[in-house]
Coordinates of C-alpha atoms in Angstrom, one line a residue:
M37 CA 0.0 0.0 0.0
N38 CA 1.3 3.4 -1.0
T39 CA 1.9 5.4 2.2
F40 CA 2.1 8.6 0.2
Q41 CA -0.9 10.6 -1.1
P42 CA -0.8 12.4 -4.5
P43 CA -1.9 16.0 -4.8
A44 CA -5.7 16.2 -5.2
W45 CA -5.3 17.4 -8.8
V46 CA -3.6 14.2 -9.9
H47 CA -6.9 12.3 -9.9
T48 CA -8.3 14.3 -12.8
T49 CA -5.2 15.3 -14.7
N50 CA -3.7 14.4 -18.0
I51 CA 0.0 14.5 -19.1
Y52 CA 1.4 16.1 -22.2
E53 CA 5.1 15.3 -22.9
V54 CA 7.1 18.2 -24.4
N55 CA 10.3 17.6 -26.4
V56 CA 11.6 21.2 -26.2
R57 CA 14.4 20.7 -28.8
Q58 CA 11.9 19.5 -31.5
Y59 CA 8.9 21.6 -30.5
T60 CA 9.9 24.9 -32.3
E61 CA 12.4 26.0 -34.8
E62 CA 14.2 27.9 -32.0
G63 CA 14.0 24.9 -29.6
T64 CA 13.8 27.1 -26.6
F65 CA 11.6 27.7 -23.5
R66 CA 10.7 31.1 -24.8
A67 CA 9.6 29.9 -28.2
F68 CA 7.5 27.1 -26.6
L69 CA 5.4 29.8 -24.8
Q70 CA 3.5 30.6 -27.9
H71 CA 1.9 27.1 -27.9
L72 CA 0.5 27.4 -24.4
P73 CA -2.9 28.9 -25.4
R74 CA -3.4 26.2 -27.9
L75 CA -2.6 23.5 -25.4
K76 CA -4.8 25.1 -22.8
D77 CA -7.7 25.1 -25.3
M78 CA -7.0 21.4 -26.0
G79 CA -7.5 20.6 -22.3
V80 CA -3.9 19.8 -21.5
Q81 CA -3.4 20.0 -17.7
T82 CA 0.1 18.8 -16.8
L83 CA 3.2 19.5 -19.0
W84 CA 6.0 17.0 -18.7
L85 CA 9.3 18.5 -20.0
M86 CA 11.9 16.0 -21.1
P87 CA 15.2 16.6 -19.2
V88 CA 16.1 20.3 -19.1
T89 CA 19.7 19.8 -17.7
P90 CA 22.8 20.3 -19.8
I91 CA 24.1 17.3 -21.9
A92 CA 27.5 15.7 -21.4
R93 CA 29.9 16.1 -24.3
K94 CA 32.1 13.1 -23.8
H95 CA 30.9 10.2 -25.8
M96 CA 28.0 12.3 -26.9
K97 CA 25.7 10.6 -29.5
G98 CA 24.9 12.5 -32.7
T99 CA 25.4 16.2 -33.1
R100 CA 23.1 17.2 -30.2
G101 CA 23.3 14.3 -27.7
S102 CA 20.8 12.7 -25.5
Y103 CA 18.8 14.6 -22.9
Y104 CA 19.3 11.6 -20.6
A105 CA 23.1 12.0 -20.4
C106 CA 23.2 14.8 -17.9
S107 CA 26.3 16.8 -17.0
D108 CA 24.9 18.9 -14.1
Y109 CA 21.8 18.2 -12.2
T110 CA 21.2 21.8 -11.1
A111 CA 21.8 23.7 -14.4
I112 CA 19.9 24.4 -17.6
N113 CA 20.7 23.0 -21.1
P114 CA 21.9 26.2 -22.9
E115 CA 20.2 24.9 -26.0
F116 CA 16.9 25.7 -24.4
G117 CA 17.8 29.1 -22.8
T118 CA 18.8 30.2 -19.3
M119 CA 17.6 29.4 -15.8
D120 CA 15.7 32.7 -15.8
D121 CA 14.0 31.5 -19.0
F122 CA 12.9 28.3 -17.3
K123 CA 11.6 30.1 -14.3
H124 CA 9.7 32.4 -16.5
L125 CA 8.2 29.4 -18.3
V126 CA 7.1 27.9 -15.0
R127 CA 5.4 31.2 -13.9
E128 CA 3.6 31.5 -17.2
V129 CA 2.5 27.9 -17.1
H130 CA 1.1 28.3 -13.6
A131 CA -0.6 31.6 -14.5
L132 CA -2.6 29.7 -17.2
G133 CA -3.5 26.9 -14.8
F134 CA -1.2 24.2 -15.9
K135 CA 1.0 22.0 -13.7
L136 CA 4.6 21.3 -14.8
I137 CA 6.8 18.3 -14.1
I138 CA 10.4 17.6 -15.2
D139 CA 12.1 14.5 -16.3
W140 CA 14.5 13.3 -13.6
V141 CA 17.3 10.8 -14.5
A142 CA 18.6 9.4 -11.3
N143 CA 20.1 6.1 -12.5
H144 CA 23.0 7.5 -14.5
T145 CA 24.8 10.6 -15.8
G146 CA 26.9 11.5 -18.8
W147 CA 30.6 10.7 -18.8
D148 CA 31.7 14.3 -18.0
H149 CA 29.1 15.1 -15.3
R150 CA 30.6 17.4 -12.7
W151 CA 30.4 14.6 -10.2
T152 CA 32.9 12.5 -12.2
R153 CA 35.4 15.1 -11.0
E154 CA 34.0 16.2 -7.7
H155 CA 32.8 12.8 -6.5
P156 CA 34.1 9.9 -8.6
D157 CA 33.2 7.5 -5.8
F158 CA 29.5 8.1 -6.7
Y159 CA 29.9 5.8 -9.7
Y160 CA 30.3 2.1 -10.3
R161 CA 33.6 1.0 -11.8
D162 CA 34.2 -1.4 -14.7
E163 CA 36.2 -4.3 -13.4
V164 CA 37.9 -4.8 -16.7
T165 CA 38.8 -1.2 -17.7
G166 CA 38.9 0.4 -14.2
D167 CA 37.0 3.3 -15.7
F168 CA 33.4 4.2 -15.0
K169 CA 30.8 1.6 -15.8
T170 CA 28.5 2.2 -18.7
A171 CA 24.8 1.9 -17.9
S172 CA 23.3 -1.3 -19.4
G173 CA 25.4 -1.1 -22.5
M174 CA 24.5 2.5 -23.4
D175 CA 27.9 3.9 -24.0
D176 CA 27.1 7.6 -23.5
I177 CA 26.0 7.2 -19.9
I178 CA 27.6 5.8 -16.7
E179 CA 25.9 4.3 -13.7
L180 CA 25.5 5.7 -10.2
N181 CA 26.1 3.7 -7.1
Y182 CA 23.5 4.3 -4.4
D183 CA 25.4 2.4 -1.8
N184 CA 27.2 5.7 -1.3
P185 CA 25.2 7.7 1.3
L186 CA 26.6 11.0 0.2
L187 CA 25.3 10.3 -3.3
V188 CA 21.8 9.9 -1.8
E189 CA 22.2 13.2 0.0
K190 CA 23.4 15.0 -3.1
M191 CA 20.8 13.6 -5.4
I192 CA 18.0 14.7 -3.0
E193 CA 19.6 18.1 -2.7
A194 CA 19.6 18.4 -6.5
M195 CA 15.9 17.4 -6.7
R196 CA 14.9 19.9 -4.0
F197 CA 16.7 22.6 -6.0
W198 CA 14.1 22.5 -8.7
V199 CA 11.2 22.6 -6.3
K200 CA 12.6 25.5 -4.1
E201 CA 14.1 27.6 -6.9
C202 CA 11.7 27.0 -9.8
D203 CA 8.5 25.8 -8.1
I204 CA 7.9 22.7 -10.3
D205 CA 5.0 20.4 -9.5
G206 CA 6.6 17.0 -9.7
F207 CA 9.0 14.6 -11.4
R208 CA 8.7 12.0 -14.1
C209 CA 11.4 9.6 -12.9
D210 CA 13.3 8.0 -15.8
L211 CA 13.9 4.2 -15.4
A212 CA 12.7 4.5 -11.8
S213 CA 13.0 0.7 -11.2
W214 CA 16.7 0.7 -12.2
V215 CA 17.3 2.8 -9.1
E216 CA 17.2 1.0 -5.7
L217 CA 13.8 1.3 -4.0
P218 CA 15.3 2.5 -0.7
F219 CA 16.5 5.7 -2.5
W220 CA 13.0 6.6 -3.6
Q221 CA 11.6 5.8 -0.1
V222 CA 14.0 8.3 1.4
A223 CA 13.9 10.9 -1.4
R224 CA 10.1 11.3 -1.7
P225 CA 9.4 12.5 1.8
A226 CA 12.5 14.6 1.8
V227 CA 11.6 16.4 -1.4
D228 CA 7.8 16.5 -0.7
A229 CA 8.7 18.4 2.5
D230 CA 9.1 21.5 0.3
K231 CA 5.9 21.0 -1.7
Q232 CA 3.5 18.1 -2.2
L233 CA 4.5 16.8 -5.6
F234 CA 3.3 14.5 -8.3
W235 CA 5.6 11.5 -8.7
L236 CA 5.4 9.5 -12.0
G237 CA 7.7 6.6 -12.3
E238 CA 8.8 4.9 -15.5
F239 CA 8.1 1.3 -14.5
D240 CA 5.3 -1.2 -14.8
E241 CA 3.7 -2.1 -11.5
L242 CA 2.9 -5.6 -12.7
E243 CA 6.7 -6.1 -13.0
N244 CA 7.8 -3.9 -10.1
P245 CA 5.0 -3.9 -7.5
D246 CA 7.1 -2.6 -4.6
Y247 CA 7.8 0.7 -6.4
G248 CA 4.1 1.3 -6.5
R249 CA 4.3 2.0 -2.8
V250 CA 6.3 5.2 -3.5
F251 CA 5.1 6.5 -6.8
D252 CA 1.7 8.1 -7.5
A253 CA 1.6 6.7 -11.0
S254 CA 3.5 4.2 -13.2
Y255 CA 3.6 3.2 -16.8
S256 CA 1.4 0.6 -18.6
W257 CA 4.3 -1.0 -20.5
Q258 CA 2.8 -4.4 -20.8
W259 CA -0.5 -3.0 -22.1
M260 CA 1.4 -1.0 -24.8
H261 CA 3.3 -4.0 -26.0
K262 CA 0.3 -6.4 -25.8
T263 CA -1.9 -4.1 -27.8
E264 CA 0.6 -3.9 -30.6
A265 CA 0.9 -7.7 -30.7
F266 CA -2.9 -7.9 -30.6
Y267 CA -3.3 -5.7 -33.6
K268 CA -0.5 -7.1 -35.7
Q269 CA -0.9 -10.8 -34.8
H270 CA -4.8 -10.8 -34.8
L271 CA -4.9 -12.1 -31.2
P272 CA -8.2 -12.8 -29.5
L273 CA -9.7 -9.9 -27.5
N274 CA -9.6 -11.9 -24.2
V275 CA -5.8 -11.4 -24.1
L276 CA -6.4 -7.6 -23.6
E277 CA -9.3 -8.2 -21.2
D278 CA -7.1 -10.5 -19.0
L279 CA -4.3 -7.9 -18.9
L280 CA -6.8 -5.1 -17.9
K281 CA -7.9 -7.4 -15.1
Q282 CA -4.4 -7.7 -13.9
Y283 CA -3.9 -3.9 -13.9
S284 CA -7.2 -3.5 -12.1
A285 CA -6.2 -6.0 -9.4
I286 CA -3.3 -3.7 -8.4
G287 CA -5.9 -1.4 -6.8
D288 CA -6.3 2.3 -6.4
H289 CA -3.4 3.0 -4.2
S290 CA -1.5 4.0 -7.3
L291 CA -2.4 5.0 -10.9
R292 CA -1.5 3.8 -14.4
A293 CA -0.4 6.2 -17.2
W294 CA -2.0 5.0 -20.4
F295 CA -0.5 6.0 -23.7
T296 CA 0.1 5.1 -27.4
S297 CA 3.3 6.9 -27.9
N298 CA 6.2 8.7 -26.1
H299 CA 9.7 9.9 -26.9
D300 CA 11.3 6.4 -26.9
E301 CA 8.5 4.7 -28.8
N302 CA 8.2 7.4 -31.4
S303 CA 11.9 7.5 -32.1
W304 CA 12.9 3.9 -31.9
N305 CA 9.8 1.7 -32.4
G306 CA 7.5 3.7 -34.6
T307 CA 4.6 6.1 -34.4
E308 CA 1.3 4.9 -32.9
Y309 CA 0.0 4.4 -36.5
E310 CA 3.0 2.3 -37.4
K311 CA 2.3 0.2 -34.3
Y312 CA -1.5 0.1 -34.0
G313 CA -2.7 1.2 -37.4
N314 CA -6.5 1.9 -37.5
M315 CA -6.7 0.9 -33.8
A316 CA -4.8 4.0 -32.6
A317 CA -7.8 6.2 -32.1
A318 CA -9.7 3.5 -30.1
L319 CA -6.7 3.0 -27.9
A320 CA -6.5 6.8 -27.3
V321 CA -10.1 6.7 -26.2
L322 CA -9.3 3.9 -23.7
S323 CA -6.3 5.8 -22.5
C324 CA -8.6 8.7 -21.5
T325 CA -11.5 6.7 -20.1
W326 CA -10.0 3.7 -18.3
N327 CA -8.9 4.1 -14.6
G328 CA -5.7 6.2 -14.6
I329 CA -4.1 9.1 -16.3
P330 CA -3.9 9.7 -20.1
L331 CA -0.5 10.6 -21.5
L332 CA 0.1 12.2 -24.9
Y333 CA 3.3 12.9 -26.7
N334 CA 3.7 16.2 -28.5
G335 CA 2.7 16.0 -32.1
Q336 CA 0.1 13.3 -31.7
E337 CA -2.6 16.0 -32.1
I338 CA -1.4 16.7 -35.7
P339 CA -1.2 13.6 -35.9
M340 CA 2.4 12.5 -36.9
K341 CA 1.3 9.3 -38.7
A342 CA 4.7 8.4 -40.1
K343 CA 7.1 10.9 -38.5
R344 CA 9.7 9.6 -36.1
L345 CA 11.6 12.4 -34.4
A346 CA 15.4 11.9 -34.4
F347 CA 16.6 11.5 -30.9
F348 CA 20.1 13.0 -31.0
E349 CA 19.6 15.6 -33.7
K350 CA 17.5 18.7 -34.4
D351 CA 14.3 17.4 -36.0
L352 CA 11.4 19.7 -35.9
I353 CA 7.8 18.5 -35.2
P354 CA 6.0 19.0 -38.6
W355 CA 3.3 21.4 -37.2
E356 CA 0.4 22.1 -39.4
T357 CA -1.9 25.2 -39.5
E358 CA -4.7 22.8 -38.5
Y359 CA -4.4 20.1 -35.8
A360 CA -6.7 17.3 -37.0
L361 CA -7.0 15.7 -33.6
H362 CA -7.2 18.8 -31.5
D363 CA -10.9 18.6 -30.9
F364 CA -10.8 14.8 -30.5
Y365 CA -8.3 15.1 -27.6
K366 CA -10.1 18.2 -26.3
A367 CA -13.3 16.3 -25.9
L368 CA -11.6 13.4 -24.1
F369 CA -9.4 15.5 -21.9
Q370 CA -12.3 17.7 -20.8
L371 CA -14.5 14.7 -20.0
H372 CA -11.7 13.0 -18.1
A373 CA -11.0 16.2 -16.1
M374 CA -14.6 17.1 -15.3
H375 CA -16.6 13.8 -15.0
P376 CA -16.8 12.1 -11.6
A377 CA -16.9 8.6 -13.1
L378 CA -13.5 9.1 -14.8
R379 CA -11.5 10.1 -11.7
G380 CA -8.4 8.0 -11.6
G381 CA -7.4 6.2 -8.5
D382 CA -10.7 7.1 -6.7
K383 CA -12.1 4.3 -4.6
N384 CA -15.6 5.7 -5.2
V385 CA -15.3 4.9 -8.9
S386 CA -16.0 1.4 -10.2
T387 CA -15.2 -0.1 -13.6
Y388 CA -17.5 -2.8 -15.0
R389 CA -17.0 -4.9 -18.1
V390 CA -20.3 -4.6 -20.0
R391 CA -21.4 -7.8 -21.8
T392 CA -22.6 -7.6 -25.4
T393 CA -23.7 -10.2 -28.0
S394 CA -20.4 -9.9 -29.7
D395 CA -17.8 -10.0 -26.9
E396 CA -15.2 -11.5 -29.2
N397 CA -15.1 -8.2 -31.1
I398 CA -16.5 -5.5 -28.7
L399 CA -14.8 -4.2 -25.5
A400 CA -17.5 -2.3 -23.6
Y401 CA -17.1 -1.0 -20.1
L402 CA -19.0 1.3 -17.7
R403 CA -17.3 3.6 -15.2
K404 CA -19.5 4.6 -12.4
N405 CA -19.3 7.0 -9.4
G406 CA -22.7 7.2 -7.7
D407 CA -25.2 8.3 -10.3
A408 CA -22.4 9.6 -12.6
E409 CA -21.7 7.1 -15.4
V410 CA -19.7 6.9 -18.6
L411 CA -20.1 4.0 -21.0
V412 CA -17.3 3.2 -23.5
I413 CA -17.8 0.9 -26.5
L414 CA -14.9 -0.1 -28.7
N415 CA -14.9 -2.4 -31.7
L416 CA -11.4 -3.8 -31.3
S417 CA -11.6 -6.0 -34.4
Y418 CA -11.0 -6.1 -38.1
T419 CA -14.6 -7.0 -38.6
S420 CA -16.7 -4.3 -40.3
P421 CA -19.4 -3.8 -39.5
V422 CA -20.1 -5.6 -36.2
V423 CA -23.8 -5.7 -35.4
F424 CA -24.4 -6.4 -31.7
G425 CA -26.5 -5.7 -28.7
I426 CA -25.9 -4.6 -25.2
A427 CA -26.6 -7.7 -23.1
D428 CA -26.0 -6.4 -19.6
P429 CA -28.6 -5.0 -17.3
I430 CA -26.1 -2.7 -15.6
V431 CA -26.5 -0.3 -18.5
E432 CA -29.8 1.6 -18.4
G433 CA -31.2 5.1 -18.8
R434 CA -30.4 7.9 -21.2
F435 CA -26.9 8.7 -22.3
T436 CA -25.4 11.2 -24.8
E437 CA -22.6 10.2 -27.2
L438 CA -19.6 12.4 -26.7
F439 CA -18.5 13.0 -30.3
S440 CA -21.9 12.9 -32.1
G441 CA -24.1 14.5 -29.5
I442 CA -26.7 11.9 -30.2
D443 CA -28.9 10.7 -27.3
N444 CA -29.5 7.0 -26.7
D445 CA -32.0 5.5 -24.2
F446 CA -30.5 2.2 -23.1
S447 CA -33.8 1.2 -21.5
H448 CA -35.1 0.6 -25.1
Q449 CA -32.3 1.0 -27.7
L450 CA -29.7 -1.7 -27.2
S451 CA -28.6 -2.5 -30.7
F452 CA -25.6 -1.1 -32.5
E453 CA -23.6 -1.3 -35.6
M454 CA -20.0 -0.3 -35.6
E455 CA -17.2 -0.3 -38.2
A456 CA -13.8 -1.9 -37.5
W457 CA -11.9 0.0 -34.8
A458 CA -14.7 2.4 -34.2
Y459 CA -15.4 3.9 -30.8
K460 CA -18.3 5.4 -28.9
V461 CA -18.3 7.3 -25.5
F462 CA -21.7 7.7 -23.8
V463 CA -22.2 10.1 -20.9
K464 CA -25.2 9.5 -18.7
G465 CA -27.7 12.3 -18.0

C-alpha cells in the first residue's frame, strides 16, 4: 500500500510530454510559450518536460546528444535558454492553470558530469577497464552507485533545488525501477517536505509492484506491448481483457499512465500508427477513459502518422496550420477532467466490463461514481461492421454520445452497428 498521497489534482489530470528541442524552430523555452494557449484550449493540464539539464559532451551521441546524459543536475541546457527563461516558463504555465513536471534521470549521468570530477566515488567502476561503468550497454552514460550515502544526500539536494528555486510540480522519474527502491523511499518524503509533488515513475507495476508504494503513477508498458501484438498478430480480445484485469487488481493506491506513444516509442519503435494502425484512435479513447491518467506525446494532435523524431539531432515536429485531432483530444481531456466517473485512483469509482452479444469483437465498459456514469464501447476487431446488442442490465437510462451528441436511451435502444476499430463514448444524463 502506498503510504504517500498524491496532490488532489492528480486524480483528474492528463500529461502532455514536451520535447523542447523539437517543438519549435528555435527549440527554446521562450519559443514554446507561444503554444500554451493552444494546449490550454485542447484541455492539457500537466506539462512534462523532457530533461532540461545540460548534456554531457564526452561520448555524446549524434550532433546534439541525449537529454538523458546529464552533465549537471542543477543547471539548464543552454540549447533551451537560461535558468531565468525556465523560471519564466514555470510562472507562465502556472498563470494559465497548468502544472509542470520535469524528467529526472537518477540512475545515470553522462561521462563528464561534474560529479565525475568532484565525487568519482559516486559511480560504479568497470572491473575490466577500471573506468566508470556504462549503464546497461549504453555507451554515452555511466551508472551511479546508491550504496554511497553521500550520493543519496546530493541527489535529494539536487531534486529539491528545482522545487525550491523553480516551483515545479513534480517529477517523471526515468527508469525508476533501475534505481534501488530505498533511495525513492528516502527521497520522496524529503523532497515533498518543500511542496506536495506528483511522482510519475517509469516502470510497470505488474513487474515492479514494490515501487508502487512510493510513486503516485506508473507506466502501462505491458499494455502498450500487448496491444501492438494484438493488432499485428490478430490475437483474441480476451488477451487484452485479461491484462486489464491484472492492472485493475493492483488497486487504487496507485495509478496507471495510459499512452500510445512517447519519446522512446516514437523515435525507436514507430509512431502509434505504425504500431497500431487503425486501432490507434480507439486506444486513445481507452487511455482517456480507463482508470488512470492519459499521457500524450507532443505532435500526436497533428497527428504524426509516419514521422519519427530523431533522438540525437534537431528534427522539428511538422506542425500544421490545422491540428486534426485537437478537438478529439479536447473532448476526451475535458471529459476526463470534469466527469466524476473518470476520476483516476478514486475508490468511489468502479469499472464494470459490460457484456454484449459480440464479446469476441467488442470491448465495452462502464465507469460509475454514484449516479455519474460513462459507457465506452470499442470495436477492437478487423470485422466491419459488427452488429451487436448490449446484453448487460447494468446499463440503463439515457446517455449522450460524446462525439456525435446523439442521445440513446438504453432502456429501449440496445442494438448497435460499428465499423472496425470504431469507438463510442456515452455520458449519462
